[in-house]
C-alpha cells in the first residue's frame, strides 16, 4: 500500500469544507452510509436551519464552486493522480438517486412524528424532495480529459471562475471542480491543500486560515501527511484542551439562569450539600409546600428525640 492510499483524503476534505463553511447553515459529513450494504458517499453537505451561533458571511468568502450551495450537496472526490472517470460519474449519480430517496424518507418520517425514525421503505408511494434541492459535485485534482472525450461535444462548459465547470453527463448536470486549476486565492486554500502541484498546495498550506479548532487540527494533519512528523506540533490532545478552554469562555458569557434552564432540578442539585441549600432560605420559605400534618409530625418527632 502506497503513501497516498493510507491518507484519509475524504475525511480530510470533509474537515476542510466543514471549517470553510463555519458560520453558514450547513453541516458536513463524510463517507455517508447510503444503503444496508455499505455504499459510502465521499462527502455530503446538508443545509441546516439557521442557528444562533451562525454568523453572516459573504458568498465570495466560500471556496470557489461552493458559493451557491443547495439543500443537499453530494461530492465525489478523486485524490492525487486518480482520474475522475465515467465510472465515477455514474457512481456519483447512482448515489444521488439513493440519497434522494433516503433524504425524502427522513423528511417524511420527521413530518409524521416530529422526530427522526428508523428508515424503512414504505409499501405505499411517497413524494420525493424536489430535484433542485440536490446537486452533484465532481471534485478532481486534474482535468478529466478522458471523461470529457467520451461525452458529446459541449457537455463540459467553462464558467467565469477558473477550475469550475458545468458538466452534462447523460441527462444529469453536475459541477466539476478541478483543484489544480483554481485561482490561487486564500478562499481556495481548503481546495488547494489537496492539489497535486507541490507549489500550489504549499501556497495553500501557507495561506490557509482556519475558522475553528477543526481547521487548526486539519492544517496540522495536512502538514503531517505532506511534510512529515515535525509539522504535527499541534496534537489532537492540544485541540481538545483548547476546545475545553473555548467552551469555558463561551459559557462564562451566558446568563447563568439560561444555562440552568437546560438541566432538570435534580441535576442542578447534584453535588450540593442539603444543609447548605436549605440555609439559603428563611424558615417560612422552607415550610412552603408542606401540609400542616407533615409539619406537626416533624415537630412531634423533634420533641420525642429531645
mmCIF file of C-alpha atoms in Angstrom:
data_model
loop_
_atom_site.group_PDB
_atom_site.id
_atom_site.type_symbol
_atom_site.label_atom_id
_atom_site.label_comp_id
_atom_site.label_asym_id
_atom_site.label_seq_id
_atom_site.Cartn_x
_atom_site.Cartn_y
_atom_site.Cartn_z
ATOM 1 C CA UNK A 1 0.000 0.000 0.000
ATOM 2 C CA UNK A 2 1.490 3.329 -1.034
ATOM 3 C CA UNK A 3 1.518 6.538 0.971
ATOM 4 C CA UNK A 4 -1.497 8.106 -0.814
ATOM 5 C CA UNK A 5 -3.695 5.075 -0.077
ATOM 6 C CA UNK A 6 -3.027 5.408 3.642
ATOM 7 C CA UNK A 7 -4.083 9.073 3.781
ATOM 8 C CA UNK A 8 -7.788 9.538 4.743
ATOM 9 C CA UNK A 9 -8.464 12.011 1.922
ATOM 10 C CA UNK A 10 -12.250 12.031 2.202
ATOM 11 C CA UNK A 11 -12.219 12.822 5.917
ATOM 12 C CA UNK A 12 -9.552 15.485 5.437
ATOM 13 C CA UNK A 13 -11.540 17.155 2.655
ATOM 14 C CA UNK A 14 -14.679 16.959 4.805
ATOM 15 C CA UNK A 15 -12.828 18.714 7.631
ATOM 16 C CA UNK A 16 -11.520 21.355 5.231
ATOM 17 C CA UNK A 17 -15.035 22.079 3.972
ATOM 18 C CA UNK A 18 -16.571 21.946 7.471
ATOM 19 C CA UNK A 19 -14.083 24.578 8.570
ATOM 20 C CA UNK A 20 -14.529 26.651 5.403
ATOM 21 C CA UNK A 21 -18.304 26.764 5.974
ATOM 22 C CA UNK A 22 -18.210 27.648 9.698
ATOM 23 C CA UNK A 23 -20.858 30.294 10.362
ATOM 24 C CA UNK A 24 -23.036 29.171 7.448
ATOM 25 C CA UNK A 25 -26.146 26.975 7.870
ATOM 26 C CA UNK A 26 -24.547 23.771 6.586
ATOM 27 C CA UNK A 27 -23.392 20.528 8.161
ATOM 28 C CA UNK A 28 -20.636 18.445 6.596
ATOM 29 C CA UNK A 29 -20.276 14.676 6.984
ATOM 30 C CA UNK A 30 -18.000 12.208 5.219
ATOM 31 C CA UNK A 31 -18.457 8.709 3.833
ATOM 32 C CA UNK A 32 -22.189 8.920 4.403
ATOM 33 C CA UNK A 33 -23.847 5.496 4.595
ATOM 34 C CA UNK A 34 -26.411 5.157 1.797
ATOM 35 C CA UNK A 35 -27.551 1.547 1.996
ATOM 36 C CA UNK A 36 -27.765 -1.508 4.213
ATOM 37 C CA UNK A 37 -24.974 -2.937 2.095
ATOM 38 C CA UNK A 38 -22.185 -0.451 2.531
ATOM 39 C CA UNK A 39 -22.176 2.271 -0.148
ATOM 40 C CA UNK A 40 -20.381 5.346 1.036
ATOM 41 C CA UNK A 41 -20.629 8.828 -0.400
ATOM 42 C CA UNK A 42 -17.312 10.677 -0.189
ATOM 43 C CA UNK A 43 -18.616 13.982 1.226
ATOM 44 C CA UNK A 44 -22.113 15.303 1.919
ATOM 45 C CA UNK A 45 -23.016 18.924 2.700
ATOM 46 C CA UNK A 46 -26.557 19.491 4.029
ATOM 47 C CA UNK A 47 -28.258 22.805 4.686
ATOM 48 C CA UNK A 48 -29.273 23.279 8.325
ATOM 49 C CA UNK A 49 -31.717 25.678 9.933
ATOM 50 C CA UNK A 50 -30.213 28.994 10.942
ATOM 51 C CA UNK A 51 -28.567 28.555 14.343
ATOM 52 C CA UNK A 52 -27.966 31.253 16.993
ATOM 53 C CA UNK A 53 -24.209 30.738 16.518
ATOM 54 C CA UNK A 54 -24.356 31.305 12.765
ATOM 55 C CA UNK A 55 -22.674 34.442 11.502
ATOM 56 C CA UNK A 56 -23.300 36.375 8.335
ATOM 57 C CA UNK A 57 -20.579 35.624 5.789
ATOM 58 C CA UNK A 58 -20.429 36.821 2.192
ATOM 59 C CA UNK A 59 -20.772 34.162 -0.511
ATOM 60 C CA UNK A 60 -17.457 35.166 -2.085
ATOM 61 C CA UNK A 61 -15.716 34.087 1.132
ATOM 62 C CA UNK A 62 -16.546 30.443 0.322
ATOM 63 C CA UNK A 63 -14.214 28.236 -1.734
ATOM 64 C CA UNK A 64 -14.939 28.508 -5.463
ATOM 65 C CA UNK A 65 -17.775 26.235 -6.516
ATOM 66 C CA UNK A 66 -19.457 26.323 -3.089
ATOM 67 C CA UNK A 67 -20.767 29.896 -3.137
ATOM 68 C CA UNK A 68 -24.316 28.820 -4.048
ATOM 69 C CA UNK A 69 -24.795 25.536 -2.216
ATOM 70 C CA UNK A 70 -28.251 23.996 -2.362
ATOM 71 C CA UNK A 71 -30.011 21.989 0.379
ATOM 72 C CA UNK A 72 -28.262 18.681 -0.355
ATOM 73 C CA UNK A 73 -24.810 18.638 -1.946
ATOM 74 C CA UNK A 74 -23.142 15.325 -2.856
ATOM 75 C CA UNK A 75 -19.400 15.309 -3.541
ATOM 76 C CA UNK A 76 -17.276 12.617 -5.178
ATOM 77 C CA UNK A 77 -13.552 13.263 -4.712
ATOM 78 C CA UNK A 78 -10.669 11.677 -6.590
ATOM 79 C CA UNK A 79 -7.418 12.413 -4.808
ATOM 80 C CA UNK A 80 -3.844 12.617 -6.081
ATOM 81 C CA UNK A 81 -3.476 11.305 -9.649
ATOM 82 C CA UNK A 82 -6.659 9.206 -9.746
ATOM 83 C CA UNK A 83 -8.664 10.493 -12.749
ATOM 84 C CA UNK A 84 -12.360 11.272 -12.476
ATOM 85 C CA UNK A 85 -13.728 8.777 -14.999
ATOM 86 C CA UNK A 86 -17.134 7.984 -16.483
ATOM 87 C CA UNK A 87 -17.471 5.162 -13.977
ATOM 88 C CA UNK A 88 -17.080 7.551 -11.060
ATOM 89 C CA UNK A 89 -19.578 9.939 -12.633
ATOM 90 C CA UNK A 90 -22.092 7.082 -12.922
ATOM 91 C CA UNK A 91 -21.397 6.074 -9.332
ATOM 92 C CA UNK A 92 -21.999 9.635 -8.121
ATOM 93 C CA UNK A 93 -25.318 9.864 -9.960
ATOM 94 C CA UNK A 94 -26.317 6.457 -8.573
ATOM 95 C CA UNK A 95 -25.531 7.696 -5.066
ATOM 96 C CA UNK A 96 -27.609 10.820 -5.716
ATOM 97 C CA UNK A 97 -30.657 8.691 -6.615
ATOM 98 C CA UNK A 98 -30.263 6.565 -3.478
ATOM 99 C CA UNK A 99 -29.608 9.555 -1.268
ATOM 100 C CA UNK A 100 -32.617 11.464 -2.602
ATOM 101 C CA UNK A 101 -34.796 8.522 -1.524
ATOM 102 C CA UNK A 102 -33.136 8.402 1.906
ATOM 103 C CA UNK A 103 -33.468 12.166 2.448
ATOM 104 C CA UNK A 104 -37.111 12.098 1.303
ATOM 105 C CA UNK A 105 -37.952 9.253 3.698
ATOM 106 C CA UNK A 106 -36.220 11.066 6.571
ATOM 107 C CA UNK A 107 -38.232 14.195 5.843
ATOM 108 C CA UNK A 108 -41.457 12.149 5.640
ATOM 109 C CA UNK A 109 -40.836 10.388 8.947
ATOM 110 C CA UNK A 110 -39.978 13.672 10.636
ATOM 111 C CA UNK A 111 -43.181 15.325 9.369
ATOM 112 C CA UNK A 112 -45.259 12.390 10.583
ATOM 113 C CA UNK A 113 -43.764 12.010 14.054
ATOM 114 C CA UNK A 114 -41.876 15.235 14.689
ATOM 115 C CA UNK A 115 -38.633 13.328 15.193
ATOM 116 C CA UNK A 116 -36.269 11.046 13.308
ATOM 117 C CA UNK A 117 -37.456 7.440 12.985
ATOM 118 C CA UNK A 118 -35.711 4.288 11.686
ATOM 119 C CA UNK A 119 -35.971 4.267 7.903
ATOM 120 C CA UNK A 120 -37.973 1.580 6.124
ATOM 121 C CA UNK A 121 -39.099 1.622 2.515
ATOM 122 C CA UNK A 122 -42.878 2.162 2.710
ATOM 123 C CA UNK A 123 -45.237 -0.032 0.692
ATOM 124 C CA UNK A 124 -47.179 2.972 -0.493
ATOM 125 C CA UNK A 125 -45.798 5.626 -2.830
ATOM 126 C CA UNK A 126 -44.216 8.689 -1.251
ATOM 127 C CA UNK A 127 -43.260 12.088 -2.608
ATOM 128 C CA UNK A 128 -39.575 12.730 -3.299
ATOM 129 C CA UNK A 129 -37.976 16.008 -2.293
ATOM 130 C CA UNK A 130 -37.587 18.442 -5.232
ATOM 131 C CA UNK A 131 -34.795 17.577 -7.666
ATOM 132 C CA UNK A 132 -33.477 21.144 -7.477
ATOM 133 C CA UNK A 133 -32.670 20.591 -3.782
ATOM 134 C CA UNK A 134 -29.891 18.177 -4.800
ATOM 135 C CA UNK A 135 -26.624 18.869 -6.601
ATOM 136 C CA UNK A 136 -23.717 16.619 -7.547
ATOM 137 C CA UNK A 137 -20.093 17.775 -7.436
ATOM 138 C CA UNK A 138 -17.233 16.004 -9.183
ATOM 139 C CA UNK A 139 -14.040 17.025 -7.354
ATOM 140 C CA UNK A 140 -10.857 16.200 -9.270
ATOM 141 C CA UNK A 141 -7.273 17.303 -8.818
ATOM 142 C CA UNK A 142 -6.643 17.240 -12.596
ATOM 143 C CA UNK A 143 -8.951 17.983 -15.522
ATOM 144 C CA UNK A 144 -10.661 14.687 -16.558
ATOM 145 C CA UNK A 145 -9.708 14.765 -20.262
ATOM 146 C CA UNK A 146 -10.572 11.132 -20.921
ATOM 147 C CA UNK A 147 -14.063 11.562 -19.446
ATOM 148 C CA UNK A 148 -14.744 14.700 -21.497
ATOM 149 C CA UNK A 149 -13.640 12.939 -24.700
ATOM 150 C CA UNK A 150 -16.341 10.316 -24.080
ATOM 151 C CA UNK A 151 -19.105 12.908 -23.797
ATOM 152 C CA UNK A 152 -20.976 14.784 -26.505
ATOM 153 C CA UNK A 153 -19.426 17.986 -27.729
ATOM 154 C CA UNK A 154 -20.301 20.891 -25.445
ATOM 155 C CA UNK A 155 -21.058 18.677 -22.438
ATOM 156 C CA UNK A 156 -18.299 20.342 -20.408
ATOM 157 C CA UNK A 157 -18.545 24.131 -20.231
ATOM 158 C CA UNK A 158 -16.194 26.577 -18.512
ATOM 159 C CA UNK A 159 -17.632 29.076 -16.051
ATOM 160 C CA UNK A 160 -16.400 32.541 -15.166
ATOM 161 C CA UNK A 161 -14.269 31.042 -12.396
ATOM 162 C CA UNK A 162 -11.079 29.180 -13.238
ATOM 163 C CA UNK A 163 -11.295 25.479 -12.476
ATOM 164 C CA UNK A 164 -15.119 25.408 -12.195
ATOM 165 C CA UNK A 165 -17.101 23.697 -14.987
ATOM 166 C CA UNK A 166 -20.685 22.738 -15.802
ATOM 167 C CA UNK A 167 -20.644 19.052 -16.709
ATOM 168 C CA UNK A 168 -23.542 17.365 -18.508
ATOM 169 C CA UNK A 169 -23.436 13.594 -18.037
ATOM 170 C CA UNK A 170 -26.286 11.796 -19.779
ATOM 171 C CA UNK A 171 -29.462 13.561 -18.656
ATOM 172 C CA UNK A 172 -27.935 14.989 -15.491
ATOM 173 C CA UNK A 173 -25.878 18.056 -14.684
ATOM 174 C CA UNK A 174 -23.082 18.200 -12.147
ATOM 175 C CA UNK A 175 -20.473 20.737 -11.148
ATOM 176 C CA UNK A 176 -16.855 19.880 -11.850
ATOM 177 C CA UNK A 177 -14.183 21.393 -9.595
ATOM 178 C CA UNK A 178 -10.612 20.967 -10.871
ATOM 179 C CA UNK A 179 -8.399 21.752 -7.892
ATOM 180 C CA UNK A 180 -5.154 22.268 -9.814
ATOM 181 C CA UNK A 181 -6.797 24.959 -11.995
ATOM 182 C CA UNK A 182 -8.387 27.069 -9.248
ATOM 183 C CA UNK A 183 -7.398 30.669 -8.637
ATOM 184 C CA UNK A 184 -4.596 30.782 -6.019
ATOM 185 C CA UNK A 185 -6.610 32.781 -3.514
ATOM 186 C CA UNK A 186 -6.848 32.264 0.297
ATOM 187 C CA UNK A 187 -10.550 31.382 -0.045
ATOM 188 C CA UNK A 188 -9.484 28.407 -2.185
ATOM 189 C CA UNK A 189 -6.900 27.155 0.319
ATOM 190 C CA UNK A 190 -9.288 24.381 1.559
ATOM 191 C CA UNK A 191 -9.228 23.021 -2.001
ATOM 192 C CA UNK A 192 -5.555 23.806 -2.584
ATOM 193 C CA UNK A 193 -4.472 21.631 0.340
ATOM 194 C CA UNK A 194 -5.396 18.663 -1.891
ATOM 195 C CA UNK A 195 -3.675 19.844 -5.086
ATOM 196 C CA UNK A 196 -1.114 17.560 -6.745
ATOM 197 C CA UNK A 197 1.044 20.509 -7.804
ATOM 198 C CA UNK A 198 3.548 20.969 -4.965
ATOM 199 C CA UNK A 199 3.882 24.729 -5.354
ATOM 200 C CA UNK A 200 0.097 25.057 -5.286
ATOM 201 C CA UNK A 201 -0.525 23.005 -2.163
ATOM 202 C CA UNK A 202 2.413 24.627 -0.352
ATOM 203 C CA UNK A 203 0.930 28.055 -1.137
ATOM 204 C CA UNK A 204 -2.473 26.843 0.084
ATOM 205 C CA UNK A 205 -0.871 25.461 3.251
ATOM 206 C CA UNK A 206 0.787 28.826 3.902
ATOM 207 C CA UNK A 207 -2.364 30.894 3.208
ATOM 208 C CA UNK A 208 -4.872 28.612 4.954
ATOM 209 C CA UNK A 209 -6.848 30.446 7.631
ATOM 210 C CA UNK A 210 -8.928 28.321 9.991
ATOM 211 C CA UNK A 211 -12.380 29.314 11.228
ATOM 212 C CA UNK A 212 -12.440 26.862 14.149
ATOM 213 C CA UNK A 213 -10.434 24.267 16.090
ATOM 214 C CA UNK A 214 -11.358 21.793 13.333
ATOM 215 C CA UNK A 215 -9.404 23.923 10.879
ATOM 216 C CA UNK A 216 -6.375 24.166 13.161
ATOM 217 C CA UNK A 217 -6.290 20.401 13.573
ATOM 218 C CA UNK A 218 -6.811 19.846 9.831
ATOM 219 C CA UNK A 219 -3.936 22.197 8.978
ATOM 220 C CA UNK A 220 -1.637 20.214 11.241
ATOM 221 C CA UNK A 221 -2.812 16.884 9.839
ATOM 222 C CA UNK A 222 -2.126 18.051 6.296
ATOM 223 C CA UNK A 223 1.316 19.222 7.398
ATOM 224 C CA UNK A 224 1.933 15.823 8.979
ATOM 225 C CA UNK A 225 0.854 13.836 5.908
ATOM 226 C CA UNK A 226 2.560 16.118 3.395
ATOM 227 C CA UNK A 227 5.667 17.283 5.242
ATOM 228 C CA UNK A 228 6.340 14.714 7.966
ATOM 229 C CA UNK A 229 6.063 14.337 11.727
ATOM 230 C CA UNK A 230 7.971 17.521 12.503
ATOM 231 C CA UNK A 231 4.921 19.533 11.413
ATOM 232 C CA UNK A 232 2.498 17.854 13.821
ATOM 233 C CA UNK A 233 3.236 20.094 16.796
ATOM 234 C CA UNK A 234 -0.447 20.790 17.482
ATOM 235 C CA UNK A 235 -1.855 17.408 18.536
ATOM 236 C CA UNK A 236 -5.426 16.206 18.943
ATOM 237 C CA UNK A 237 -4.936 16.459 22.705
ATOM 238 C CA UNK A 238 -3.989 20.121 22.228
ATOM 239 C CA UNK A 239 -7.128 20.627 20.133
ATOM 240 C CA UNK A 240 -9.357 19.078 22.830
ATOM 241 C CA UNK A 241 -7.698 21.193 25.527
ATOM 242 C CA UNK A 242 -8.213 24.384 23.536
ATOM 243 C CA UNK A 243 -11.801 23.357 22.777
ATOM 244 C CA UNK A 244 -12.490 22.934 26.507
ATOM 245 C CA UNK A 245 -10.990 26.357 27.194
ATOM 246 C CA UNK A 246 -13.127 27.861 24.439
ATOM 247 C CA UNK A 247 -16.227 26.193 25.908
ATOM 248 C CA UNK A 248 -15.476 27.589 29.354
ATOM 249 C CA UNK A 249 -15.128 31.058 27.877
ATOM 250 C CA UNK A 250 -18.349 30.699 25.893
ATOM 251 C CA UNK A 251 -20.290 29.527 28.970
ATOM 252 C CA UNK A 252 -18.956 32.411 31.050
ATOM 253 C CA UNK A 253 -20.623 34.848 28.620
ATOM 254 C CA UNK A 254 -24.062 33.239 29.011
ATOM 255 C CA UNK A 255 -26.701 34.197 31.559
ATOM 256 C CA UNK A 256 -26.444 31.617 34.418
ATOM 257 C CA UNK A 257 -30.241 31.382 34.555
ATOM 258 C CA UNK A 258 -30.372 30.415 30.863
ATOM 259 C CA UNK A 259 -27.700 27.745 31.383
ATOM 260 C CA UNK A 260 -29.521 26.284 34.409
ATOM 261 C CA UNK A 261 -32.763 26.020 32.451
ATOM 262 C CA UNK A 262 -31.073 23.317 30.346
ATOM 263 C CA UNK A 263 -30.905 20.980 33.354
ATOM 264 C CA UNK A 264 -33.558 19.138 35.366
ATOM 265 C CA UNK A 265 -33.931 20.245 39.031
ATOM 266 C CA UNK A 266 -32.315 17.042 40.333
ATOM 267 C CA UNK A 267 -29.309 17.596 38.067
ATOM 268 C CA UNK A 268 -28.952 21.194 39.234
ATOM 269 C CA UNK A 269 -28.754 19.988 42.872
ATOM 270 C CA UNK A 270 -26.154 17.278 42.289
ATOM 271 C CA UNK A 271 -23.004 17.791 44.352
ATOM 272 C CA UNK A 272 -24.635 20.338 46.672
ATOM 273 C CA UNK A 273 -24.926 19.683 50.427
ATOM 274 C CA UNK A 274 -28.582 19.639 51.550
ATOM 275 C CA UNK A 275 -27.887 21.759 54.638
ATOM 276 C CA UNK A 276 -26.062 24.335 52.542
ATOM 277 C CA UNK A 277 -29.019 24.585 50.176
ATOM 278 C CA UNK A 278 -31.571 24.891 52.993
ATOM 279 C CA UNK A 279 -29.558 27.576 54.774
ATOM 280 C CA UNK A 280 -30.116 29.841 51.785
ATOM 281 C CA UNK A 281 -33.838 30.040 52.626
ATOM 282 C CA UNK A 282 -35.583 31.528 55.658
ATOM 283 C CA UNK A 283 -37.889 29.253 57.749
ATOM 284 C CA UNK A 284 -41.038 30.464 56.010
ATOM 285 C CA UNK A 285 -39.627 29.612 52.596
ATOM 286 C CA UNK A 286 -38.622 26.138 53.803
ATOM 287 C CA UNK A 287 -42.140 25.408 55.071
ATOM 288 C CA UNK A 288 -43.871 26.393 51.839
ATOM 289 C CA UNK A 289 -45.433 23.393 50.146
ATOM 290 C CA UNK A 290 -45.600 21.297 53.323
ATOM 291 C CA UNK A 291 -49.051 20.492 54.726
ATOM 292 C CA UNK A 292 -49.789 21.061 58.404
ATOM 293 C CA UNK A 293 -49.869 17.312 59.202
ATOM 294 C CA UNK A 294 -46.310 16.866 57.935
ATOM 295 C CA UNK A 295 -45.085 19.856 59.933
ATOM 296 C CA UNK A 296 -46.803 18.644 63.130
ATOM 297 C CA UNK A 297 -45.395 15.127 62.698
ATOM 298 C CA UNK A 298 -41.909 16.532 62.274
ATOM 299 C CA UNK A 299 -42.282 18.748 65.402
ATOM 300 C CA UNK A 300 -43.583 15.788 67.442
ATOM 301 C CA UNK A 301 -40.563 13.709 66.385
ATOM 302 C CA UNK A 302 -38.217 16.514 67.354
ATOM 303 C CA UNK A 303 -39.848 16.723 70.833
ATOM 304 C CA UNK A 304 -39.530 12.945 71.311
ATOM 305 C CA UNK A 305 -35.884 12.955 70.276
ATOM 306 C CA UNK A 306 -35.138 15.653 72.789
#
